[in-house]
Short mmCIF file of C-alpha atoms and ligand atoms in Angstrom, two decimals:
data_model
loop_
_atom_site.label_atom_id
_atom_site.label_comp_id
_atom_site.label_asym_id
_atom_site.label_seq_id
_atom_site.Cartn_x
_atom_site.Cartn_y
_atom_site.Cartn_z
CA MET A 61 32.86 -124.99 0.60
CA ALA A 62 34.36 -121.08 -1.30
CA ALA A 63 36.27 -119.72 1.20
CA ASN A 64 35.98 -115.55 1.82
CA TRP A 65 39.21 -113.95 1.83
CA ASP A 66 39.56 -110.46 2.00
CA ILE A 67 42.88 -110.23 1.68
CA LEU A 68 46.07 -112.36 0.62
CA TRP A 69 49.62 -111.08 0.91
CA THR A 70 51.30 -113.37 -1.93
CA ASN A 71 54.91 -113.11 -2.98
CA ALA A 72 56.77 -113.90 -0.37
CA ARG A 73 58.87 -115.71 1.56
CA ILE A 74 57.05 -116.68 5.56
CA ALA A 75 58.65 -116.98 8.79
CA THR A 76 56.03 -119.35 9.92
CA MET A 77 57.56 -119.61 13.89
CA ALA A 78 55.33 -122.44 14.56
CA PRO A 79 56.13 -124.95 16.34
CA GLY A 80 59.22 -126.99 15.68
CA ALA A 81 60.65 -123.70 13.93
CA ALA A 82 63.21 -123.40 16.22
CA LYS A 83 64.27 -126.19 17.17
CA ALA A 84 65.96 -128.23 13.80
CA SER A 85 67.06 -127.75 11.00
CA GLY A 86 69.07 -130.47 8.30
CA PRO A 87 67.32 -132.60 6.04
CA ALA A 88 64.58 -134.49 8.38
CA GLY A 89 63.91 -131.73 10.75
CA ALA A 90 61.49 -129.06 9.60
CA ALA A 91 62.21 -125.71 7.47
CA PRO A 92 64.36 -123.03 10.18
CA TYR A 93 61.58 -119.88 10.96
CA GLY A 94 59.06 -122.80 9.94
CA LEU A 95 59.65 -121.26 6.47
CA ILE A 96 57.53 -120.97 3.39
CA GLU A 97 59.04 -119.78 0.51
CA ALA A 98 56.97 -118.19 -2.23
CA GLY A 99 54.21 -118.49 0.53
CA ALA A 100 51.51 -116.77 0.55
CA VAL A 101 48.91 -115.97 3.47
CA ALA A 102 45.06 -115.45 3.64
CA VAL A 103 43.86 -113.37 5.62
CA ALA A 104 39.79 -113.77 7.08
CA GLY A 105 38.38 -111.56 9.25
CA ASP A 106 40.66 -110.52 12.10
CA GLU A 107 42.37 -114.29 11.58
CA ILE A 108 44.61 -116.13 9.54
CA ALA A 109 42.49 -118.39 7.36
CA TRP A 110 45.09 -120.11 4.79
CA VAL A 111 48.72 -120.68 5.12
CA GLY A 112 51.55 -122.30 2.46
CA PRO A 113 52.91 -121.75 -0.98
CA ALA A 114 50.69 -119.25 -2.83
CA ALA A 115 50.60 -122.46 -5.59
CA ASP A 116 48.89 -124.34 -3.10
CA ALA A 117 46.05 -121.30 -2.17
CA PRO A 118 42.33 -122.77 -3.76
CA GLY A 119 42.78 -121.20 -7.06
CA ASP A 120 38.89 -120.02 -6.93
CA ALA A 121 39.77 -118.00 -3.55
CA VAL A 122 42.39 -117.08 -4.49
CA ARG A 123 39.87 -115.03 -7.92
CA ALA A 124 37.36 -114.69 -5.09
CA CYS A 125 39.92 -112.05 -3.16
CA GLY A 126 39.51 -108.48 -3.34
CA HIS A 127 42.13 -107.78 -2.18
CA VAL A 128 45.45 -109.39 -3.01
CA VAL A 129 49.19 -108.13 -3.03
CA ASP A 130 52.27 -108.55 -4.41
CA CYS A 131 55.07 -108.46 -1.65
CA ASP A 132 57.80 -108.71 -4.38
CA GLY A 133 59.96 -111.64 -2.01
CA ARG A 134 59.47 -109.66 0.92
CA LEU A 135 60.24 -111.66 4.49
CA ILE A 136 56.72 -111.83 6.41
CA THR A 137 56.44 -112.72 10.07
CA PRO A 138 53.55 -113.06 13.09
CA GLY A 139 53.83 -109.80 14.50
CA LEU A 140 55.86 -109.34 17.36
CA ILE A 141 54.93 -109.19 20.60
CA ASP A 142 56.55 -107.40 23.73
CA CYS A 143 55.91 -109.54 26.56
CA HIS A 144 57.27 -107.63 29.34
CA THR A 145 57.30 -104.17 29.74
CA HIS A 146 57.25 -100.42 31.41
CA LEU A 147 56.11 -98.46 29.00
CA VAL A 148 53.74 -96.23 31.89
CA TYR A 149 56.13 -93.95 34.19
CA GLY A 150 56.47 -90.09 34.78
CA GLY A 151 59.43 -88.12 34.40
CA ASN A 152 62.62 -89.99 33.68
CA ARG A 153 65.90 -91.28 35.67
CA ALA A 154 68.70 -89.95 33.01
CA ARG A 155 70.18 -88.38 36.49
CA GLU A 156 70.75 -92.15 37.69
CA PHE A 157 72.43 -93.07 34.41
CA GLU A 158 74.89 -90.41 35.33
CA MET A 159 74.96 -91.56 39.47
CA ARG A 160 75.28 -95.12 38.40
CA LEU A 161 78.61 -93.95 35.95
CA GLU A 162 80.30 -92.27 38.66
CA GLY A 163 80.27 -95.26 39.99
CA ALA A 164 77.15 -95.80 42.35
CA THR A 165 75.43 -99.04 41.79
CA TYR A 166 71.17 -99.64 41.17
CA GLU A 167 71.01 -100.74 44.54
CA ASP A 168 72.29 -98.28 45.91
CA ILE A 169 70.14 -95.88 44.40
CA ALA A 170 67.32 -97.49 45.73
CA ARG A 171 68.47 -98.02 49.17
CA ALA A 172 68.75 -93.69 49.44
CA GLY A 173 65.37 -93.57 48.36
CA GLY A 174 65.98 -92.88 44.83
CA GLY A 175 64.82 -95.73 41.87
CA ILE A 176 61.65 -96.94 41.62
CA ASN A 177 60.46 -94.62 43.63
CA SER A 178 61.97 -91.70 42.51
CA THR A 179 59.49 -92.71 39.53
CA VAL A 180 57.14 -93.55 41.70
CA ARG A 181 57.36 -89.64 43.18
CA GLU A 182 56.83 -88.56 39.30
CA THR A 183 54.12 -91.10 38.11
CA ARG A 184 51.98 -90.32 40.95
CA ALA A 185 51.91 -86.54 40.28
CA ALA A 186 50.67 -87.69 36.77
CA ASP A 187 47.67 -87.65 35.27
CA GLU A 188 46.16 -90.36 33.59
CA ASP A 189 46.71 -87.94 30.26
CA ALA A 190 50.04 -86.62 31.09
CA LEU A 191 51.20 -90.91 31.45
CA VAL A 192 49.03 -90.66 28.27
CA ALA A 193 50.93 -88.51 25.87
CA ALA A 194 54.59 -89.60 27.47
CA ALA A 195 54.39 -93.08 26.94
CA LEU A 196 52.37 -92.32 22.94
CA PRO A 197 56.29 -91.96 21.68
CA ARG A 198 57.36 -95.46 23.41
CA LEU A 199 54.52 -96.95 22.12
CA TRP A 200 54.92 -96.47 18.93
CA ARG A 201 58.27 -96.55 18.49
CA LEU A 202 58.33 -99.98 19.57
CA MET A 203 54.97 -100.71 16.54
CA ALA A 204 57.04 -99.31 14.07
CA ASP A 205 59.51 -102.06 14.93
CA GLY A 206 56.55 -104.29 14.00
CA VAL A 207 55.12 -104.28 17.48
CA THR A 208 52.01 -106.00 17.14
CA THR A 209 51.01 -107.07 20.20
CA ILE A 210 53.11 -104.67 24.75
CA GLU A 211 53.16 -106.04 27.92
CA ILE A 212 52.37 -103.24 29.84
CA LYS A 213 52.65 -103.60 33.67
CA SER A 214 51.59 -101.00 37.01
CA GLY A 215 54.18 -100.84 39.56
CA TYR A 216 55.29 -97.38 39.70
CA GLY A 217 52.00 -96.22 41.07
CA LEU A 218 52.18 -98.20 44.25
CA ASP A 219 48.35 -97.19 46.08
CA THR A 220 45.50 -98.33 45.24
CA GLU A 221 44.29 -95.43 43.40
CA ASN A 222 48.03 -94.56 41.14
CA GLU A 223 48.10 -98.69 40.05
CA LEU A 224 44.14 -97.68 38.69
CA LYS A 225 45.55 -95.17 36.88
CA MET A 226 48.38 -96.83 36.18
CA LEU A 227 46.44 -99.62 34.78
CA ARG A 228 43.51 -96.95 33.01
CA THR A 229 45.84 -95.81 30.92
CA ALA A 230 47.69 -98.50 30.04
CA ARG A 231 44.83 -100.33 28.54
CA ARG A 232 43.37 -95.60 27.24
CA LEU A 233 46.79 -96.99 25.15
CA GLY A 234 45.14 -100.42 23.71
CA ALA A 235 41.78 -98.58 22.53
CA ALA A 236 43.98 -95.35 20.66
CA ASN A 237 45.85 -97.65 18.98
CA PRO A 238 46.35 -100.38 16.76
CA VAL A 239 48.26 -102.78 18.60
CA THR A 240 47.31 -104.95 21.49
CA VAL A 241 47.93 -104.18 25.08
CA ALA A 242 48.34 -106.84 27.64
CA THR A 243 48.02 -105.08 31.45
CA THR A 244 50.12 -106.46 34.85
CA PHE A 245 49.78 -105.42 37.49
CA LEU A 246 53.12 -104.92 40.11
CA GLY A 247 52.02 -103.57 42.66
CA ALA A 248 54.47 -105.92 44.51
CA HIS A 249 57.24 -103.80 42.51
CA ALA A 250 59.11 -101.65 45.32
CA LEU A 251 58.37 -100.64 48.72
CA PRO A 252 56.07 -96.82 48.77
CA PRO A 253 58.40 -94.71 51.19
CA GLU A 254 54.97 -94.67 53.30
CA TYR A 255 55.58 -98.17 54.65
CA GLU A 256 59.43 -97.76 55.74
CA GLY A 257 59.90 -100.83 57.92
CA ARG A 258 56.38 -102.14 57.24
CA ALA A 259 56.78 -104.25 54.36
CA ASP A 260 54.84 -107.35 54.78
CA ALA A 261 51.75 -104.50 55.96
CA TYR A 262 52.12 -103.46 53.01
CA ILE A 263 51.65 -106.72 50.78
CA ASP A 264 48.51 -107.11 53.24
CA LEU A 265 47.69 -103.41 51.07
CA VAL A 266 48.48 -105.90 47.71
CA CYS A 267 46.55 -108.93 48.57
CA ASP A 268 44.02 -107.44 50.34
CA GLU A 269 42.26 -103.77 48.66
CA MET A 270 44.51 -104.12 45.65
CA ILE A 271 44.53 -107.11 43.84
CA PRO A 272 40.37 -107.81 44.84
CA ALA A 273 40.02 -103.57 43.05
CA VAL A 274 42.63 -104.42 40.14
CA SER A 275 40.23 -107.43 39.56
CA ALA A 276 36.64 -105.79 40.15
CA ALA A 277 37.99 -103.57 37.32
CA GLY A 278 38.94 -106.00 35.15
CA ALA A 279 41.87 -103.92 34.80
CA ALA A 280 44.65 -106.43 34.86
CA ASP A 281 45.24 -109.54 32.98
CA ALA A 282 47.38 -111.06 35.03
CA VAL A 283 50.02 -110.25 38.39
CA ASP A 284 53.49 -109.79 39.19
CA ALA A 285 56.20 -108.57 41.69
CA PHE A 286 60.06 -108.51 41.76
CA CYS A 287 61.34 -111.54 44.20
CA GLU A 288 64.40 -109.12 45.79
CA THR A 289 66.48 -108.32 48.84
CA ILE A 290 65.70 -104.60 47.44
CA ALA A 291 61.69 -105.52 46.96
CA PHE A 292 60.15 -108.53 47.77
CA SER A 293 61.13 -112.44 49.46
CA PRO A 294 60.34 -115.45 48.15
CA LYS A 295 56.95 -115.36 50.97
CA GLN A 296 56.35 -112.09 50.29
CA VAL A 297 56.03 -113.38 47.10
CA GLU A 298 53.98 -116.49 47.50
CA ARG A 299 50.63 -114.56 49.65
CA VAL A 300 49.99 -111.81 46.19
CA PHE A 301 50.25 -115.37 44.45
CA GLN A 302 47.57 -116.53 46.56
CA ALA A 303 45.78 -113.46 46.22
CA ALA A 304 46.13 -113.14 42.57
CA ALA A 305 44.35 -116.70 42.60
CA ALA A 306 41.88 -116.44 44.59
CA HIS A 307 40.78 -113.79 42.05
CA GLY A 308 41.13 -115.80 39.09
CA LEU A 309 44.39 -114.30 37.77
CA PRO A 310 47.57 -115.87 36.06
CA VAL A 311 50.69 -114.27 37.91
CA LYS A 312 54.49 -113.94 35.92
CA LEU A 313 57.41 -113.15 38.13
CA HIS A 314 60.95 -110.72 38.58
CA ALA A 315 62.87 -113.35 39.69
CA GLU A 316 66.66 -113.01 40.29
CA GLN A 317 67.84 -110.60 38.30
CA LEU A 318 70.24 -109.21 41.03
CA SER A 319 70.66 -112.60 43.25
CA ASP A 320 69.15 -115.72 43.74
CA GLN A 321 66.58 -115.82 45.57
CA SER A 322 64.72 -119.27 43.82
CA GLY A 323 62.03 -117.41 42.96
CA ALA A 324 61.01 -118.08 40.00
CA ALA A 325 61.53 -121.49 41.09
CA MET A 326 58.42 -121.07 43.46
CA ALA A 327 57.07 -119.38 40.37
CA ALA A 328 56.63 -121.70 38.44
CA ARG A 329 55.22 -124.43 40.73
CA HIS A 330 51.98 -121.49 41.14
CA GLY A 331 51.86 -122.27 37.97
CA ALA A 332 53.18 -119.31 36.81
CA LEU A 333 53.25 -118.09 33.01
CA SER A 334 56.53 -116.49 33.47
CA ALA A 335 59.72 -115.85 34.95
CA ASP A 336 61.45 -112.64 33.90
CA HIS A 337 65.72 -111.82 34.05
CA LEU A 338 66.75 -114.61 35.58
CA GLU A 339 70.85 -113.70 34.61
CA TYR A 340 71.50 -115.63 38.29
CA LEU A 341 68.86 -118.53 37.58
CA SER A 342 70.40 -121.30 39.51
CA ASP A 343 71.15 -125.15 36.86
CA ALA A 344 68.55 -126.22 38.68
CA ASP A 345 65.94 -123.71 38.50
CA ALA A 346 65.75 -124.29 35.53
CA LYS A 347 64.89 -127.07 34.78
CA VAL A 348 62.62 -126.56 37.71
CA LEU A 349 60.84 -123.39 35.63
CA ALA A 350 61.41 -126.35 32.55
CA ALA A 351 59.45 -128.53 34.17
CA HIS A 352 56.43 -126.29 34.47
CA GLY A 353 56.17 -125.29 31.29
CA THR A 354 56.89 -121.35 32.88
CA ALA A 355 58.07 -119.15 29.83
CA ALA A 356 61.64 -118.36 30.81
CA VAL A 357 61.41 -114.32 29.63
CA LEU A 358 65.28 -113.02 29.33
CA LEU A 359 65.82 -108.88 29.08
CA PRO A 360 68.84 -108.37 27.38
CA GLY A 361 68.11 -104.91 27.72
CA ALA A 362 68.34 -104.15 31.11
CA PHE A 363 71.67 -106.80 31.13
CA TYR A 364 73.20 -105.01 29.50
CA PHE A 365 72.17 -100.96 30.82
CA LEU A 366 72.70 -102.40 33.97
CA ARG A 367 76.53 -103.64 32.85
CA GLU A 368 75.92 -106.84 34.55
CA THR A 369 77.83 -109.87 34.08
CA LYS A 370 76.59 -113.19 35.33
CA LEU A 371 74.97 -114.13 32.44
CA PRO A 372 71.24 -116.16 32.30
CA PRO A 373 71.72 -119.44 31.55
CA LEU A 374 71.02 -119.74 28.79
CA ALA A 375 72.39 -123.85 27.79
CA VAL A 376 70.56 -124.83 30.83
CA LEU A 377 66.63 -124.34 30.05
CA ARG A 378 67.57 -124.40 26.50
CA ALA A 379 68.80 -128.06 27.45
CA HIS A 380 65.57 -129.05 29.02
CA GLY A 381 63.62 -126.87 26.61
CA ALA A 382 61.62 -124.19 28.67
CA ALA A 383 60.74 -122.03 25.72
CA ILE A 384 63.05 -118.97 26.29
CA ALA A 385 61.29 -115.33 25.21
CA ILE A 386 63.38 -112.23 24.69
CA ALA A 387 61.94 -108.81 26.05
CA SER A 388 62.52 -105.16 26.07
CA ASP A 389 61.69 -104.26 29.56
CA SER A 390 61.18 -101.24 28.16
CA ASN A 391 61.31 -98.70 31.43
CA PRO A 392 63.87 -95.97 33.01
CA GLY A 393 65.11 -96.94 35.61
CA SER A 394 67.21 -100.24 33.89
CA SER A 395 66.09 -100.49 30.71
CA PRO A 396 65.65 -96.78 28.28
CA VAL A 397 64.66 -99.02 25.75
CA VAL A 398 62.00 -98.36 22.86
CA SER A 399 63.31 -100.89 20.14
CA LEU A 400 62.38 -104.79 20.43
CA LEU A 401 64.70 -105.00 16.97
CA LEU A 402 67.55 -103.62 19.19
CA MET A 403 66.68 -106.89 21.48
CA LEU A 404 67.15 -109.13 19.27
CA ASN A 405 70.50 -108.42 18.30
CA MET A 406 71.67 -107.97 21.79
CA ALA A 407 69.81 -111.33 22.71
CA CYS A 408 71.68 -112.94 20.35
CA THR A 409 75.63 -110.70 21.21
CA LEU A 410 75.44 -110.78 24.02
CA PHE A 411 72.71 -113.90 25.17
CA ARG A 412 74.45 -116.34 22.07
CA MET A 413 71.10 -117.22 21.46
CA THR A 414 70.48 -117.58 17.53
CA PRO A 415 68.83 -115.68 15.36
CA GLU A 416 66.51 -117.82 15.46
CA GLU A 417 66.03 -118.15 19.01
CA ALA A 418 65.24 -114.67 19.33
CA LEU A 419 63.20 -114.30 16.53
CA ALA A 420 60.63 -117.48 17.56
CA GLY A 421 61.43 -115.25 21.50
CA VAL A 422 59.26 -112.38 20.36
CA THR A 423 56.60 -114.35 18.41
CA ARG A 424 55.63 -117.76 19.30
CA ASN A 425 57.49 -118.34 22.85
CA ALA A 426 56.43 -114.24 23.83
CA ALA A 427 52.58 -114.95 23.57
CA GLN A 428 53.56 -118.59 24.86
CA ALA A 429 55.01 -115.75 28.55
CA LEU A 430 51.15 -113.48 27.97
CA GLY A 431 49.16 -117.29 27.59
CA MET A 432 47.81 -116.05 24.52
CA ALA A 433 50.15 -118.88 23.21
CA ASP A 434 46.40 -120.53 21.28
CA ARG A 435 45.93 -116.90 19.62
CA ILE A 436 48.57 -115.24 18.22
CA GLY A 437 52.48 -115.70 17.41
CA THR A 438 52.70 -117.71 14.43
CA VAL A 439 51.74 -117.52 11.09
CA GLU A 440 49.29 -120.01 11.09
CA ALA A 441 44.99 -120.59 9.86
CA GLY A 442 42.91 -119.80 12.81
CA LYS A 443 45.17 -117.41 14.48
CA ARG A 444 45.20 -114.05 15.00
CA ALA A 445 46.13 -111.79 11.78
CA ASP A 446 48.56 -109.94 13.61
CA LEU A 447 51.24 -110.35 10.81
CA VAL A 448 55.06 -108.09 9.47
CA GLN A 449 56.22 -107.29 6.11
CA TRP A 450 60.08 -106.79 5.73
CA ARG A 451 62.42 -105.33 3.48
CA VAL A 452 64.50 -107.81 4.51
CA ALA A 453 65.26 -111.57 2.02
CA ASP A 454 66.37 -113.46 5.53
CA PRO A 455 64.92 -113.56 8.48
CA ALA A 456 68.19 -113.94 11.03
CA GLU A 457 69.22 -109.21 9.23
CA LEU A 458 66.16 -108.98 11.33
CA ALA A 459 68.90 -109.25 14.91
CA TYR A 460 72.09 -108.38 12.88
CA ARG A 461 71.61 -105.13 11.59
CA ILE A 462 71.73 -101.42 14.40
CA GLY A 463 69.42 -99.19 14.11
CA ASP A 464 67.99 -99.96 10.52
CA ASP A 465 63.75 -100.21 10.03
CA PRO A 466 63.14 -102.38 8.19
CA CYS A 467 59.52 -103.03 8.83
CA ALA A 468 57.28 -102.06 5.72
CA ALA A 469 53.96 -103.08 6.38
CA VAL A 470 51.71 -104.37 9.49
CA MET A 471 49.11 -105.80 9.52
CA TRP A 472 46.98 -105.30 13.20
CA GLY A 473 44.44 -107.83 13.19
CA GLY A 474 43.97 -107.70 9.80
CA HIS A 475 43.63 -104.21 9.62
CA THR A 476 46.55 -102.41 7.93
CA GLU A 477 47.20 -98.77 8.83
CA PRO A 478 49.77 -96.34 8.06
CA ARG A 479 52.94 -97.01 11.00
CA PRO A 480 52.49 -94.02 13.29
N1 LIG B 646 63.23 -104.43 37.61
C1 LIG B 646 63.85 -103.77 36.28
O1 LIG B 646 64.60 -104.48 36.53
C2 LIG B 646 62.43 -103.79 36.92
N2 LIG B 646 61.55 -102.89 37.92
C3 LIG B 646 62.06 -104.59 37.67
O2 LIG B 646 61.56 -105.15 38.65
C4 LIG B 646 62.83 -101.07 36.39
C5 LIG B 646 62.63 -100.61 37.37
C6 LIG B 646 63.27 -99.71 37.75
O3 LIG B 646 64.31 -98.78 38.07
O4 LIG B 646 62.39 -98.40 37.50
FE1 LIG B 647 61.08 -105.11 34.50
#
């Protein structure tokens, strides 16, 4: 059967990041980064049709392919995946940054009605068009770093109407751009001021009104919550997870960011896709995460920006084979970050991850964290043709340089479009 290829990118080094790639190197193991030298990748429709050494490509398919691109030895990786962001919001929190530099803590500011609730005020006041306009430059900046899939959470509306507005905004960003947007409902992010002292009643609203409305509108692909002393207890989060399950929505959790609530292990037991932050995760709970196949999403931008010093238990996660992902956590309060490549660097410098682990963290493992591992995250036949060409020779350079702009070309589901 003659293959029918639309595009062939050839003469490239391909970091496929195929399974096993981030584990072993050396003679007996898989090549680091799943690297293919002098490689080629063929695309048919929106899928990868073939990948391998260019010399092995079937000659009739190559000759029949109308669009062959010589990559001049450049590196190709899977499109990058930012699996945890709060990209949609009104206003900014530069003033709180100043307050923290003067000595206030993130928790102090939150308890005084600032923090997440100050962004809630500005987000409620903005209409959908204004939220799209505010988020677009942030999205374009991430796309310029080779991001082809991004998760965007709600969580600054905190009532049914405004949470739906945020999720519609996120979907609009996806419809207007080649990037794939996965949306997450984060109604249990903070207690809105009108529910002061009535957290359980707010959780009732999340479970009985918001989740059914979000589900009916098809507005979210997953449900998240913030399990913390300044947010919701594991018991309250469990109720949110039960409501999500009743509507067939997968769950994930902001856990162990500021203290150890054993939220991540609880989430893992509920089959969560991921547990995120995890600085205060205990060694015992790290094992629970790994055992349940719940991805550990580390957020070095928030660690850096809050000047956290407690490191997530990387060695234990690694030793037990947890899927470790890296994301920007792009948000106005704890991680005003719009570069995923900078997160690769910080994952290495701050968390001591290897450049190979960091790249797996924004490709294969980030796909797992979104429940999309069957579609994206590696350069393998049958996956969506989300690919990036980089002006670097060695994949470690992606984590090494700071403030560079190495992205040469991006393919989004088989289409190449000018970079924003
Ligand atoms: N943890 C975070 O780092 C973000 N949300 C959360 O639960 C911060 C959100 C914000 O400060 O606006
Ligand atoms: Fe977050």
